[in-house]
PDB file of C-alpha atoms in Angstrom:
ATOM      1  CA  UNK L   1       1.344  19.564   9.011  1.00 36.00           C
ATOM      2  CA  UNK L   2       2.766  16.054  10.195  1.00 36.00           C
ATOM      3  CA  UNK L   3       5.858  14.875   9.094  1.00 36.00           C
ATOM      4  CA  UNK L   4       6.737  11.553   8.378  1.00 38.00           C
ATOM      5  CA  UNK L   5       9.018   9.306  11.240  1.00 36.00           C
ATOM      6  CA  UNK L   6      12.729   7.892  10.109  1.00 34.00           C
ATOM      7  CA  UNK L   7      13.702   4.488  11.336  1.00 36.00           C
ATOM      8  CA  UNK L   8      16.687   3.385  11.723  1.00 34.00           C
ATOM      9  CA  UNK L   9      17.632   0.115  11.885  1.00 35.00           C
ATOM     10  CA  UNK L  10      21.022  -1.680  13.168  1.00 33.00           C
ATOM     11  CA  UNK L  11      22.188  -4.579  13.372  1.00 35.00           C
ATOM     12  CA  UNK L  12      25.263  -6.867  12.250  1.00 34.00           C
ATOM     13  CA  UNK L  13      27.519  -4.835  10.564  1.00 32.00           C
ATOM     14  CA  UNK L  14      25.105  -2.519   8.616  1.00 35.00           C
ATOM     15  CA  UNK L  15      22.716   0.219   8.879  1.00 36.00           C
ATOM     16  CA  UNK L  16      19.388   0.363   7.331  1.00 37.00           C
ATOM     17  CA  UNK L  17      17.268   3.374   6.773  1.00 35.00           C
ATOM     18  CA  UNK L  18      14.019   3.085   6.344  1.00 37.00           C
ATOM     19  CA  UNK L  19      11.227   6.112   5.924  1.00 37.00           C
ATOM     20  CA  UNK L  20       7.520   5.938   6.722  1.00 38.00           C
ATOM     21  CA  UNK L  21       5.984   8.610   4.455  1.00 36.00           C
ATOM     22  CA  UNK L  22       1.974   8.039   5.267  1.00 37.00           C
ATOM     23  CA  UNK L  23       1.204  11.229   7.317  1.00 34.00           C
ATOM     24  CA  UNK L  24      -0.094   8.855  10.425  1.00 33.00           C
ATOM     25  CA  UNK L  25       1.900   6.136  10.198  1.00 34.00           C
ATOM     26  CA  UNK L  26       4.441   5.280  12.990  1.00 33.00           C
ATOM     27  CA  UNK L  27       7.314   3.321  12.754  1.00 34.00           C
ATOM     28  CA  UNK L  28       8.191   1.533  15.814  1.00 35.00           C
ATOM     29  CA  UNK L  29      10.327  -1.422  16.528  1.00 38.00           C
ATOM     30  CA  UNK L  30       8.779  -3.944  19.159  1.00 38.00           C
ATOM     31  CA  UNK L  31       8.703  -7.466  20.640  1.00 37.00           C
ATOM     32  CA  UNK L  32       6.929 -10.213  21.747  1.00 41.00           C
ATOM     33  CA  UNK L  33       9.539 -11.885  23.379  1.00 44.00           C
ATOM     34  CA  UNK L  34      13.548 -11.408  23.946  1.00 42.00           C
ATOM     35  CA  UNK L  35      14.499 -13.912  21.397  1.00 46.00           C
ATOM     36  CA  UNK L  36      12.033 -12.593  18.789  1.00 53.00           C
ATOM     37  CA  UNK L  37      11.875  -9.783  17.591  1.00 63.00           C
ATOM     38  CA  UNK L  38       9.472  -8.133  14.965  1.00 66.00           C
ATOM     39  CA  UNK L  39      10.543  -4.727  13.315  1.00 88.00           C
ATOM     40  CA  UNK L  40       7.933  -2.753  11.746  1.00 85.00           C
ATOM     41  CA  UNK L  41       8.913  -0.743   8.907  1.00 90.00           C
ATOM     42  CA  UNK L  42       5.401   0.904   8.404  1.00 94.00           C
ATOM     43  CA  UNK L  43       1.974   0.966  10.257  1.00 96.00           C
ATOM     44  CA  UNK L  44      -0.320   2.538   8.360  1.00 96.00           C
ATOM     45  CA  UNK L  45      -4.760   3.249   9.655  1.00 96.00           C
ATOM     46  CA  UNK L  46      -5.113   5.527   7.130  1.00 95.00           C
ATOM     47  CA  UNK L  47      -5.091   5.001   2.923  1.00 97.00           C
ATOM     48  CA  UNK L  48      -5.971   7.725   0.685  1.00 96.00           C
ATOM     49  CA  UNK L  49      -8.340   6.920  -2.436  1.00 96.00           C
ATOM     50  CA  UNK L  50      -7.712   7.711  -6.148  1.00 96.00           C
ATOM     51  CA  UNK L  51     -10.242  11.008  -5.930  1.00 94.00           C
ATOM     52  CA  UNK L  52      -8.832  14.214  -8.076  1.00 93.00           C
ATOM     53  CA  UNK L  53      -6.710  14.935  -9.847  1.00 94.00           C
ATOM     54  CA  UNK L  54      -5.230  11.642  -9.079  1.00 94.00           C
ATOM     55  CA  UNK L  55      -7.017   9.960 -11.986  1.00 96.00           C
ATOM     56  CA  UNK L  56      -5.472   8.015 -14.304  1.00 95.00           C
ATOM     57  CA  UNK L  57      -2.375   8.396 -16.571  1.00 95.00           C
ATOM     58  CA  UNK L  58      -2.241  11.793 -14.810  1.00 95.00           C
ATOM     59  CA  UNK L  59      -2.770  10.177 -10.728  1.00 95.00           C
ATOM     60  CA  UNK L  60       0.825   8.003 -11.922  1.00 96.00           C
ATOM     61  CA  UNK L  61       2.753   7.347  -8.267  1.00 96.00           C
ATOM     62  CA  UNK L  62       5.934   5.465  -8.183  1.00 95.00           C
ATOM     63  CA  UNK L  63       5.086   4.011 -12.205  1.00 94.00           C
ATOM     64  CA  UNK L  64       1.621   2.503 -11.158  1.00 95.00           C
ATOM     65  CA  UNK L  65      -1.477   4.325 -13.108  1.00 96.00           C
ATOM     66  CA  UNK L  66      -4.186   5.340 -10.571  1.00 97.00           C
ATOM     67  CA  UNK L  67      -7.547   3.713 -11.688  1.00 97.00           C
ATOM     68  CA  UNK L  68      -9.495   5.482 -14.358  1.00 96.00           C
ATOM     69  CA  UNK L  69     -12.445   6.379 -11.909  1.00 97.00           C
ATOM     70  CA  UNK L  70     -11.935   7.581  -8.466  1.00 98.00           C
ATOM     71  CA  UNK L  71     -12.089   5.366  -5.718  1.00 98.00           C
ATOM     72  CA  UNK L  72     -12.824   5.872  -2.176  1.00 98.00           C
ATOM     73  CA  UNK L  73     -11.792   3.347   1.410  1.00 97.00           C
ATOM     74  CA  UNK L  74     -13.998   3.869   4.556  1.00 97.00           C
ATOM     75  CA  UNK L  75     -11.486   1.787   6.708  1.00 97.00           C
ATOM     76  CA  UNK L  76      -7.996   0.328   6.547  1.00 98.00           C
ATOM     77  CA  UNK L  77      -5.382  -1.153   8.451  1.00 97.00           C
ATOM     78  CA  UNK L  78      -2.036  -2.296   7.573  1.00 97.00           C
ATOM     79  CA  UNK L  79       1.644  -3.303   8.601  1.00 97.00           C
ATOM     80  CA  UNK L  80       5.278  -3.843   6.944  1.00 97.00           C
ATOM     81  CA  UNK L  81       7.856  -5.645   8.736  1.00 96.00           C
ATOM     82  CA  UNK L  82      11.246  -5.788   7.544  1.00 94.00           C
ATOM     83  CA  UNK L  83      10.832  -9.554   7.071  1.00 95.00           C
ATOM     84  CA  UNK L  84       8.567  -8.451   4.041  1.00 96.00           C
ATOM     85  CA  UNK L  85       5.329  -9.851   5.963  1.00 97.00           C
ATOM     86  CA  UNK L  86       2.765  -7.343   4.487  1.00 98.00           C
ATOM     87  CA  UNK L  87      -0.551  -6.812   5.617  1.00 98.00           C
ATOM     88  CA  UNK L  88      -3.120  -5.068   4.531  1.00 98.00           C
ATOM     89  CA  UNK L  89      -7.217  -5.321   6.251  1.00 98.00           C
ATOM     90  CA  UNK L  90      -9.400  -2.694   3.980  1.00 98.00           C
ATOM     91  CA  UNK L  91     -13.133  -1.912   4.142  1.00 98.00           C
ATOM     92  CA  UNK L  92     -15.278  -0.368   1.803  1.00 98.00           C
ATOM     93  CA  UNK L  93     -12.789   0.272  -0.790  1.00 98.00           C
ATOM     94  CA  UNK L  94     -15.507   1.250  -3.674  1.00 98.00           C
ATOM     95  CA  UNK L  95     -15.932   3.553  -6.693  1.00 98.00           C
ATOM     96  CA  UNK L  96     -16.514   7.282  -5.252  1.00 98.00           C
ATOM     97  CA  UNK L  97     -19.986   8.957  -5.090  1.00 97.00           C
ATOM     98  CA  UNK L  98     -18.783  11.787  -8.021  1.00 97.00           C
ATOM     99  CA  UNK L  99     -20.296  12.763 -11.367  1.00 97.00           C
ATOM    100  CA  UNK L 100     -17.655  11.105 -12.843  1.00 96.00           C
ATOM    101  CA  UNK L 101     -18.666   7.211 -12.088  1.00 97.00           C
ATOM    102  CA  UNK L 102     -21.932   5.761 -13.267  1.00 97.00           C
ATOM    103  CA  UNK L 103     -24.568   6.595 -10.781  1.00 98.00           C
ATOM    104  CA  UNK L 104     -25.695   2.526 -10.822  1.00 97.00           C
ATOM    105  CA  UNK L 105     -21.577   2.225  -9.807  1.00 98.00           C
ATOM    106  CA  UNK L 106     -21.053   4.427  -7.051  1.00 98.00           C
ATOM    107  CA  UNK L 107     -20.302   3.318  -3.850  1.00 98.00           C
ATOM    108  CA  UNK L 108     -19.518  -0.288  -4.618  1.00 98.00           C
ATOM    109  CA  UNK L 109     -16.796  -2.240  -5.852  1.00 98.00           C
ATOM    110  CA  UNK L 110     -17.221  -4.337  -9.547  1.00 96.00           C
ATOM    111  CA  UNK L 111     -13.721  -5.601  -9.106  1.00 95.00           C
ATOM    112  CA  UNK L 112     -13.417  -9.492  -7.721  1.00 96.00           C
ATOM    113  CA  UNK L 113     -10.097  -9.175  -6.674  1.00 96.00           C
ATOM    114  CA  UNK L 114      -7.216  -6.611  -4.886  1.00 97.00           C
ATOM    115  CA  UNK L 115      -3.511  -7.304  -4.762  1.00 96.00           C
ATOM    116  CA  UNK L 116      -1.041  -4.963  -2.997  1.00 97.00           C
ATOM    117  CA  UNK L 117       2.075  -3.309  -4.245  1.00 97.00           C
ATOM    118  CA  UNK L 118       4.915  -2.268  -1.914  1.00 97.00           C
ATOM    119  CA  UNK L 119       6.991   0.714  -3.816  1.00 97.00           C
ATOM    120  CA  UNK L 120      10.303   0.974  -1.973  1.00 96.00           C
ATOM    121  CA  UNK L 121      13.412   3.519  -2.998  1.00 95.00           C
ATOM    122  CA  UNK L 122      16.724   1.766  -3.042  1.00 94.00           C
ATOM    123  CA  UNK L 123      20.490   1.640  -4.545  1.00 91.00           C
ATOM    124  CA  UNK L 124      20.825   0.390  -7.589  1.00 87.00           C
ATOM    125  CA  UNK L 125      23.642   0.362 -10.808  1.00 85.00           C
ATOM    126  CA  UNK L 126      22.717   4.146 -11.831  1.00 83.00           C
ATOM    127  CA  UNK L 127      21.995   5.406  -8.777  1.00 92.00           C
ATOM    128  CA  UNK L 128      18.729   5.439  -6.277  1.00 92.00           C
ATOM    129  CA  UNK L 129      16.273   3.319  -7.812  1.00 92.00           C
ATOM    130  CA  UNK L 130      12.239   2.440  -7.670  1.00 94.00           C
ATOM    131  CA  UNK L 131      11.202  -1.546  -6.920  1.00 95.00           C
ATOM    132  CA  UNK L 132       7.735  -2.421  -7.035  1.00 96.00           C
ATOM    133  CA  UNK L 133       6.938  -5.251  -5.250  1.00 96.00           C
ATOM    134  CA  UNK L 134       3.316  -6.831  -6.237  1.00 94.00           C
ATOM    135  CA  UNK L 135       1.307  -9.579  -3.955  1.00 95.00           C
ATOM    136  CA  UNK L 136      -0.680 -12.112  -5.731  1.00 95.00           C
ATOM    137  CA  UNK L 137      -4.209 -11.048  -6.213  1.00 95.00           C
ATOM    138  CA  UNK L 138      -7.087 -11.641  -3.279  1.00 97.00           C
ATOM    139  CA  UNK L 139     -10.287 -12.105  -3.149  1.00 97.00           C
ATOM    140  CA  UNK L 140     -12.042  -8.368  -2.877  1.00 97.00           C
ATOM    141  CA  UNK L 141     -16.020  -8.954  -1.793  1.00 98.00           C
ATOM    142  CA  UNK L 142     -18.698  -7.412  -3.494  1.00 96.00           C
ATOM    143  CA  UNK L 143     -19.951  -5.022  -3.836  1.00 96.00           C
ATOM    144  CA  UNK L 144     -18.663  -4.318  -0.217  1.00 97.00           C
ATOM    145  CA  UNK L 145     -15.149  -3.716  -1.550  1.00 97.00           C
ATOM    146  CA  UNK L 146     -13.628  -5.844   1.417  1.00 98.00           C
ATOM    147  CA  UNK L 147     -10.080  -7.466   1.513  1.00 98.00           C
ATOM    148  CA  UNK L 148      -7.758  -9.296   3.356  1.00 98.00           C
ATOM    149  CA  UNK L 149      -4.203  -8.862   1.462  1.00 97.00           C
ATOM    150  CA  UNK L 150      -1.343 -10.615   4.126  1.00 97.00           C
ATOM    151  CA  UNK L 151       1.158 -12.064   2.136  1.00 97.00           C
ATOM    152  CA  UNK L 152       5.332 -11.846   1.627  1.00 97.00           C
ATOM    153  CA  UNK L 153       7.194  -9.879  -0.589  1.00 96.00           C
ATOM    154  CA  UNK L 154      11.224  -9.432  -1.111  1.00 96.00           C
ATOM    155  CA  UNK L 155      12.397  -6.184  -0.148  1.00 95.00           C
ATOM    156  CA  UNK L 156      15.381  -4.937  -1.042  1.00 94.00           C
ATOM    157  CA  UNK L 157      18.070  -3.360   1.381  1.00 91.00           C
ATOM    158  CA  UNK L 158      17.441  -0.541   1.732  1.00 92.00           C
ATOM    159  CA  UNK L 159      13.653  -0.060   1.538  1.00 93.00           C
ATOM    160  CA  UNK L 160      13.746   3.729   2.029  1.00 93.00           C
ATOM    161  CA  UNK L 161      10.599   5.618   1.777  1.00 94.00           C
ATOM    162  CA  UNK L 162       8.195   2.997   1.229  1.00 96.00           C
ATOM    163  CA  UNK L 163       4.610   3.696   0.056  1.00 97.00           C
ATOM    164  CA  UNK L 164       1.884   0.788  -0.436  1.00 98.00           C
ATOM    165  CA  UNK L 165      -0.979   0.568  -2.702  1.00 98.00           C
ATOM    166  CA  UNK L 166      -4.699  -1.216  -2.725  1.00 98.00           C
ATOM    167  CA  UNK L 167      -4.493  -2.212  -6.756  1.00 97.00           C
ATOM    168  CA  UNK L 168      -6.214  -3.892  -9.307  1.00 94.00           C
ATOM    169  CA  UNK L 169      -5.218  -7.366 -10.374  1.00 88.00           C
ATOM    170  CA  UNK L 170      -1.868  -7.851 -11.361  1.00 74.00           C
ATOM    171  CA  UNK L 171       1.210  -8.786 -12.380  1.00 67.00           C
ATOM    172  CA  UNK L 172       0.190  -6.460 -15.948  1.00 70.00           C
ATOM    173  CA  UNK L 173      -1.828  -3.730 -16.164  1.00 80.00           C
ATOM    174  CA  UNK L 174      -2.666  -3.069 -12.760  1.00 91.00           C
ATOM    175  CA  UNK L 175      -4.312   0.809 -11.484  1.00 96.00           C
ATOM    176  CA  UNK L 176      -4.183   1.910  -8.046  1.00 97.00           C
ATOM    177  CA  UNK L 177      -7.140   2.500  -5.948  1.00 98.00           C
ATOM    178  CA  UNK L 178      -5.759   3.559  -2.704  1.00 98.00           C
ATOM    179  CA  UNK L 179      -2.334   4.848  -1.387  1.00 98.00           C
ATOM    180  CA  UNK L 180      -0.464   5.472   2.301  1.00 96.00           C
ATOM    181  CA  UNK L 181       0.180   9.512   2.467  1.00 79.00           C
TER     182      UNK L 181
END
């Protein structure tokens, strides 16, 4: 069984806590120099597709849909720093070899483009709430099902617990295809 690590992170006059919940990802502060510092929040080799019973309405993770076929990744590697800076390098993120997808459809990827979602836990007016965070859409090859997603996104303070998705196009309607855990 492996268990998630717990960050935390201080500085100023606050504390942040921050979880990594994908099974092999490590979070790890380090630096490339004494003035500069770069604090990794999540580091993630590992993404899980949407394969059953993650399918669907029913596969729903932190209010995102999975994808109405499942999906599998060969490869993946990924980081997010508590700047926001997400980063995201998948291979062969295609439609599963399963009964289930049209045999002319398995094993590649129809889809032109991926964007990423970070899904972060945080305080809010009621209580602990969820913010999903969604990266503009990039270009996904095909049929390879290959993607470079590196872009910014806002998190809030705190971003406890974060999970990222490989998803459809957004900003409406979007299905996930791949998840950290």
């Amino acid at each position: 069984m492996k268990i998630g690590k717990l960050l935390v992170l201080v500085g100023g006059i606050g504390a942040v806590i921050v979880a990594a919940t994908a099974a092999p990802a490590l979070a790890s502060a380090s630096s490339t120099s004494a003035s500069h510092r770069t604090t990794h929040v999540l580091n993630f080799d590992t993404m899980v597709g949407n394969t059953a019973p993650f399918i669907g309405a029913a596969g729903r993770m932190r209010g995102i849909d999975a994808a109405p076929l499942p999906w599998t990744v060969e490869s993946v590697q990924g980081e997010l720093n508590a700047d926001g800076r997400l980063n995201i390098d998948v291979d062969g993120l295609v439609l599963a070899n399963d009964p289930s997808v049209p045999a002319s459809l398995r094993g590649t990827n129809p889809v032109p483009f991926f964007a990423g979602v970070v899904s972060c836990l945080t305080s809010g007016s009621g209580g602990v709430v969820r913010r999903n965070l969604i990266t503009a859409n990039f270009p996904a090859s095909m049929p390879g099902g290959v993607a470079h997603i590196h872009q910014v996104v806002n998190l809030p303070q705190p971003c406890v617990a974060p999970v990222v998705f490989v998803t459809s196009p957004g900003p409406t309607g979007f299905v996930w295809f791949a998840v950290t855990g």
